[in-house]
Tab-separated table of C-alpha atoms in Angstrom:
chain	number	residue	atom	x	y	z
A	1	MET	CA	-21.864	-9.663	40.854
A	2	ARG	CA	-23.549	-9.275	44.225
A	3	SER	CA	-21.014	-6.667	45.315
A	4	GLY	CA	-21.413	-4.649	42.105
A	5	ASP	CA	-17.801	-5.070	40.984
A	6	LEU	CA	-18.735	-6.370	37.521
A	7	THR	CA	-19.340	-3.950	34.652
A	8	PRO	CA	-22.381	-4.811	32.533
A	9	VAL	CA	-21.780	-5.311	28.804
A	10	TYR	CA	-24.224	-4.175	26.128
A	11	VAL	CA	-25.357	-7.106	23.987
A	12	PRO	CA	-27.144	-6.072	20.750
A	13	ALA	CA	-30.297	-7.870	19.699
A	14	VAL	CA	-30.356	-10.154	16.667
A	15	GLN	CA	-32.134	-7.562	14.530
A	16	ASP	CA	-29.682	-4.870	15.648
A	17	GLU	CA	-26.769	-7.024	14.483
A	18	ALA	CA	-28.539	-7.696	11.194
A	19	ILE	CA	-28.916	-3.981	10.444
A	20	ARG	CA	-25.296	-3.435	11.454
A	21	ASP	CA	-24.132	-6.151	9.035
A	22	LEU	CA	-26.172	-4.586	6.240
A	23	SER	CA	-24.761	-1.150	7.005
A	24	ARG	CA	-21.198	-2.469	7.016
A	25	ALA	CA	-21.810	-4.323	3.742
A	26	ARG	CA	-22.836	-1.018	2.181
A	27	GLU	CA	-19.711	0.645	3.591
A	28	ASP	CA	-17.490	-2.124	2.192
A	29	THR	CA	-19.151	-1.824	-1.212
A	30	LEU	CA	-18.588	1.923	-1.227
A	31	HIS	CA	-14.899	1.323	-0.488
A	32	ASP	CA	-14.692	-1.232	-3.317
A	33	LEU	CA	-16.371	1.219	-5.693
A	34	LYS	CA	-13.874	3.960	-4.862
A	35	THR	CA	-11.010	1.519	-5.404
A	36	ALA	CA	-12.424	0.417	-8.769
A	37	LYS	CA	-12.787	4.025	-9.910
A	38	PHE	CA	-9.240	4.802	-8.819
A	39	ARG	CA	-7.874	1.846	-10.782
A	40	LEU	CA	-9.755	2.880	-13.918
A	41	LYS	CA	-8.543	6.471	-13.673
A	42	ALA	CA	-4.973	5.320	-13.026
A	43	PHE	CA	-5.082	3.031	-16.070
A	44	LEU	CA	-6.280	5.860	-18.325
A	45	LEU	CA	-3.694	8.231	-16.917
A	46	ARG	CA	-0.866	5.754	-17.590
A	47	HIS	CA	-1.860	5.749	-21.268
A	48	ASP	CA	-2.351	9.540	-21.384
A	49	ILE	CA	-6.094	9.235	-22.028
A	50	ARG	CA	-7.591	12.259	-20.310
A	51	TYR	CA	-11.140	13.417	-19.835
A	52	THR	CA	-11.527	17.109	-20.731
A	53	GLY	CA	-14.973	17.581	-19.182
A	54	ARG	CA	-15.769	18.984	-15.763
A	55	ALA	CA	-17.498	16.468	-13.475
A	56	THR	CA	-16.508	12.801	-13.509
A	57	TRP	CA	-18.852	9.816	-13.258
A	58	GLY	CA	-21.767	11.844	-14.563
A	59	PRO	CA	-23.731	11.062	-17.752
A	60	ALA	CA	-21.252	12.970	-19.935
A	61	HIS	CA	-18.273	11.165	-18.420
A	62	LEU	CA	-19.922	7.762	-18.830
A	63	ARG	CA	-20.643	8.507	-22.502
A	64	TRP	CA	-17.001	9.477	-22.943
A	65	LEU	CA	-15.884	6.187	-21.372
A	66	SER	CA	-18.014	4.238	-23.855
A	67	GLU	CA	-16.085	5.886	-26.707
A	68	VAL	CA	-12.549	5.280	-25.380
A	69	VAL	CA	-10.354	3.126	-27.623
A	70	CYS	CA	-7.078	1.769	-26.234
A	71	PRO	CA	-3.913	1.310	-28.348
A	72	THR	CA	-3.935	-2.506	-28.274
A	73	PRO	CA	-6.630	-5.227	-27.986
A	74	ALA	CA	-5.151	-6.461	-24.689
A	75	GLN	CA	-5.347	-2.994	-23.158
A	76	GLN	CA	-8.898	-2.614	-24.428
A	77	ILE	CA	-9.860	-5.798	-22.564
A	78	VAL	CA	-8.295	-4.460	-19.370
A	79	PHE	CA	-10.125	-1.161	-19.813
A	80	GLN	CA	-13.481	-2.869	-20.342
A	81	GLU	CA	-12.977	-5.057	-17.261
A	82	TYR	CA	-12.223	-1.979	-15.139
A	83	VAL	CA	-15.357	-0.253	-16.470
A	84	ARG	CA	-17.397	-3.373	-15.793
A	85	ALA	CA	-16.076	-3.537	-12.217
A	86	VAL	CA	-17.204	0.066	-11.606
A	87	THR	CA	-20.639	-0.714	-13.026
A	88	GLU	CA	-21.059	-3.866	-10.912
A	89	HIS	CA	-20.027	-2.114	-7.690
A	90	THR	CA	-22.374	0.789	-8.458
A	91	GLU	CA	-25.317	-1.562	-8.967
A	92	ARG	CA	-24.418	-3.509	-5.831
A	93	LEU	CA	-24.276	-0.277	-3.815
A	94	GLN	CA	-27.706	0.737	-5.082
A	95	ARG	CA	-29.169	-2.644	-4.135
A	96	LEU	CA	-27.739	-2.500	-0.627
A	97	GLU	CA	-28.909	1.075	-0.059
A	98	GLN	CA	-32.426	0.203	-1.194
A	99	GLU	CA	-32.473	-2.870	1.047
A	100	LEU	CA	-31.173	-0.817	3.965
A	101	HIS	CA	-33.997	1.698	3.572
A	102	GLU	CA	-36.573	-1.102	3.528
A	103	GLN	CA	-35.155	-3.001	6.503
A	104	VAL	CA	-34.799	0.071	8.717
A	105	THR	CA	-38.511	0.901	8.460
A	106	ALA	CA	-39.333	-2.259	10.466
A	107	TRP	CA	-36.472	-1.812	12.946
A	108	ARG	CA	-37.202	-1.014	16.578
A	109	LEU	CA	-34.654	1.847	16.473
A	110	CYS	CA	-36.183	3.415	13.365
A	111	PRO	CA	-37.652	6.346	15.385
A	112	VAL	CA	-34.144	7.186	16.627
A	113	VAL	CA	-32.782	7.085	13.074
A	114	ASP	CA	-35.526	9.459	11.922
A	115	ALA	CA	-34.989	11.797	14.866
A	116	LEU	CA	-31.214	12.046	14.384
A	117	GLN	CA	-31.779	13.241	10.823
A	118	ALA	CA	-32.995	16.525	12.338
A	119	LEU	CA	-29.328	17.425	12.754
A	120	ARG	CA	-27.494	19.148	9.942
A	121	GLY	CA	-25.072	16.826	8.167
A	122	VAL	CA	-26.792	13.753	9.605
A	123	GLN	CA	-28.737	12.283	6.721
A	124	PHE	CA	-30.009	8.716	6.454
A	125	THR	CA	-26.632	7.042	5.927
A	126	VAL	CA	-24.911	8.785	8.843
A	127	ALA	CA	-27.895	8.232	11.145
A	128	VAL	CA	-28.222	4.532	10.316
A	129	THR	CA	-24.488	3.907	10.642
A	130	THR	CA	-24.351	5.621	14.016
A	131	VAL	CA	-27.370	3.837	15.500
A	132	ALA	CA	-26.467	0.452	13.976
A	133	GLU	CA	-22.977	0.610	15.463
A	134	LEU	CA	-23.869	2.099	18.848
A	135	GLY	CA	-27.320	0.624	19.446
A	136	ASP	CA	-29.526	2.378	21.984
A	137	LEU	CA	-27.813	5.711	22.746
A	138	THR	CA	-29.698	6.028	26.023
A	139	ARG	CA	-27.531	3.277	27.507
A	140	PHE	CA	-24.843	5.936	28.007
A	141	ALA	CA	-25.334	7.800	31.270
A	142	ASN	CA	-24.057	11.098	29.844
A	143	PRO	CA	-22.589	12.516	26.605
A	144	ARG	CA	-19.044	12.211	27.950
A	145	GLN	CA	-19.368	8.418	28.071
A	146	LEU	CA	-20.533	8.414	24.460
A	147	MET	CA	-17.588	10.590	23.397
A	148	ASN	CA	-15.166	8.266	25.153
A	149	TYR	CA	-16.761	5.219	23.535
A	150	LEU	CA	-16.350	6.812	20.102
A	151	GLY	CA	-12.691	7.631	20.738
A	152	LEU	CA	-13.253	11.346	20.071
A	153	THR	CA	-11.773	12.618	23.329
A	154	PRO	CA	-8.127	13.807	23.520
A	155	ALA	CA	-5.506	11.456	24.915
A	156	GLU	CA	-4.016	12.457	28.254
A	157	TYR	CA	-0.284	12.698	29.008
A	158	SER	CA	-0.137	14.185	32.493
A	159	SER	CA	2.456	13.982	35.218
A	160	GLY	CA	2.142	15.719	38.564
A	161	GLU	CA	0.826	19.241	38.090
A	162	ARG	CA	1.637	19.228	34.388
A	163	ARG	CA	-1.296	18.418	32.126
A	164	ARG	CA	-0.696	17.564	28.504
A	165	GLN	CA	-3.213	16.413	25.896
A	166	GLY	CA	-2.562	14.746	22.563
A	167	GLY	CA	-4.691	13.609	19.644
A	168	ILE	CA	-7.952	11.730	20.008
A	169	THR	CA	-7.767	8.237	21.453
A	170	LYS	CA	-9.435	6.554	18.436
A	171	THR	CA	-10.715	3.797	20.689
A	172	GLY	CA	-14.139	2.245	20.385
A	173	ASN	CA	-16.166	2.034	17.208
A	174	SER	CA	-14.350	3.355	14.142
A	175	HIS	CA	-17.384	3.002	11.835
A	176	ALA	CA	-19.524	5.380	13.884
A	177	ARG	CA	-16.601	7.759	14.422
A	178	ARG	CA	-15.984	7.960	10.675
A	179	ALA	CA	-19.654	8.684	9.988
A	180	LEU	CA	-19.761	11.450	12.599
A	181	VAL	CA	-16.638	13.133	11.229
A	182	GLU	CA	-18.112	12.977	7.746
A	183	GLY	CA	-21.311	14.654	8.935
A	184	ALA	CA	-19.425	17.296	10.926
A	185	TRP	CA	-18.053	18.881	7.739
A	186	ALA	CA	-21.506	20.418	7.133
A	187	TYR	CA	-20.957	22.873	9.998
A	188	ARG	CA	-18.175	24.774	8.248
A	189	TYR	CA	-20.921	26.892	6.644
A	190	PRO	CA	-23.133	29.445	8.465
A	191	ALA	CA	-26.208	28.199	10.313
A	192	LYS	CA	-29.095	27.722	7.913
A	193	VAL	CA	-32.124	25.471	7.514
A	194	SER	CA	-31.903	24.161	3.963
A	195	ARG	CA	-34.851	22.824	1.984
A	196	HIS	CA	-33.828	19.200	2.504
A	197	LEU	CA	-33.350	19.730	6.239
A	198	GLN	CA	-36.706	21.503	6.503
A	199	LEU	CA	-38.455	18.518	4.921
A	200	ARG	CA	-36.906	16.237	7.528
A	201	LEU	CA	-37.760	18.609	10.395
A	202	GLU	CA	-41.433	18.854	9.471
A	203	LYS	CA	-41.977	15.225	10.492
A	204	LEU	CA	-40.424	15.627	13.949
A	205	PRO	CA	-41.671	17.069	17.274
A	206	LYS	CA	-40.905	20.652	18.300
A	207	PRO	CA	-38.396	19.738	21.072
A	208	ILE	CA	-36.232	17.832	18.575
A	209	GLN	CA	-36.424	20.742	16.138
A	210	ASP	CA	-35.211	23.056	18.906
A	211	VAL	CA	-32.234	20.798	19.617
A	212	SER	CA	-31.415	20.761	15.909
A	213	TRP	CA	-31.302	24.546	15.672
A	214	LYS	CA	-29.355	24.853	18.929
A	215	ALA	CA	-26.790	22.410	17.531
A	216	GLN	CA	-26.483	24.414	14.321
A	217	VAL	CA	-25.918	27.717	16.104
A	218	ARG	CA	-23.368	26.299	18.521
A	219	LEU	CA	-21.406	24.084	16.126
A	220	CYS	CA	-21.224	26.606	13.289
A	221	LYS	CA	-20.009	29.237	15.753
A	222	ARG	CA	-17.541	26.745	17.223
A	223	TYR	CA	-16.119	26.038	13.756
A	224	ARG	CA	-15.579	29.758	13.093
A	225	GLN	CA	-13.926	30.273	16.479
A	226	LEU	CA	-11.485	27.396	16.054
A	227	SER	CA	-10.754	28.443	12.477
A	228	ALA	CA	-9.970	31.997	13.617
A	229	ARG	CA	-7.478	30.554	16.118
A	230	GLY	CA	-5.601	28.958	13.229
A	231	LYS	CA	-6.547	25.346	13.947
A	232	ASN	CA	-6.191	22.726	11.240
A	233	PRO	CA	-9.533	22.024	9.490
A	234	ASN	CA	-9.256	18.308	10.282
A	235	GLN	CA	-8.793	19.065	13.979
A	236	ILE	CA	-11.759	21.426	13.903
A	237	VAL	CA	-14.023	18.833	12.291
A	238	VAL	CA	-13.072	16.224	14.897
A	239	ALA	CA	-13.930	18.701	17.653
A	240	ILE	CA	-17.265	19.393	15.955
A	241	ALA	CA	-17.946	15.645	15.636
A	242	ARG	CA	-17.298	15.234	19.368
A	243	GLU	CA	-19.925	17.843	20.253
A	244	LEU	CA	-22.267	16.532	17.550
A	245	SER	CA	-22.363	13.185	19.330
A	246	ALA	CA	-23.580	14.995	22.470
A	247	PHE	CA	-26.513	16.483	20.551
A	248	MET	CA	-27.288	13.016	19.189
A	249	TRP	CA	-27.406	11.731	22.755
A	250	ALA	CA	-29.756	14.556	23.725
A	251	ILE	CA	-32.137	13.758	20.867
A	252	ALA	CA	-32.099	10.036	21.640
A	253	GLN	CA	-33.231	10.816	25.201
A	254	GLN	CA	-36.504	12.195	23.796
A	255	VAL	CA	-37.330	9.259	21.542
A	256	PRO	CA	-39.116	6.260	23.101
A	257	VAL	CA	-37.575	2.937	22.059
A	258	THR	CA	-39.302	-0.420	22.422
A	259	ALA	CA	-37.355	-3.386	23.751
């Protein structure tokens, strides 16, 4: 330690871990809800019971589900249990999301969560997941360290003068990486300040608003350039997510965080 050979390790505070557990519980519930919906749809499809409407899981679809009658009493019981599972997971997800909103307001990193929502595609869920998993973003000396921690940098296969890169390393925190990739899809459209984004920007300082617009212009242009080169959309979105994390780091540098 005296010679400086030891690498310091980031230890999250108790409250930071609590918010992270709540965020992961919401993510697990969302996964369970998707699984329950898939099972219900698969059951109906096996018995050739098809919904002829447009959007699923809306009011019209739920009314249609309440009128479904299966061929046998046993199958009707199975159907009702699948519907009940979807309802229970939906209510559980709503409870966790409401609790997450309430708990974050008293969190020391709440200003960072609010500031990150200045970025397009980074709404409350993505911002909370990222900060809860990574903690204080200012602990990274530069954006490259953050990208490496997220596993969004290409793997290296080099020998001598030959340099060869593969897919992303996928090391580090998978929860934050998944949230960033999800938010990066918003940049496939032209740069624009939507009504919802404008409402979030109005509460933030001018420097953060400038970073938000700079990110939009660069990332939307980057998506078009990579798309014109014939890149796969999934590869493009990962590249956008990598640069998006750098803009998150830049915003976090301007937000004071209490210990």
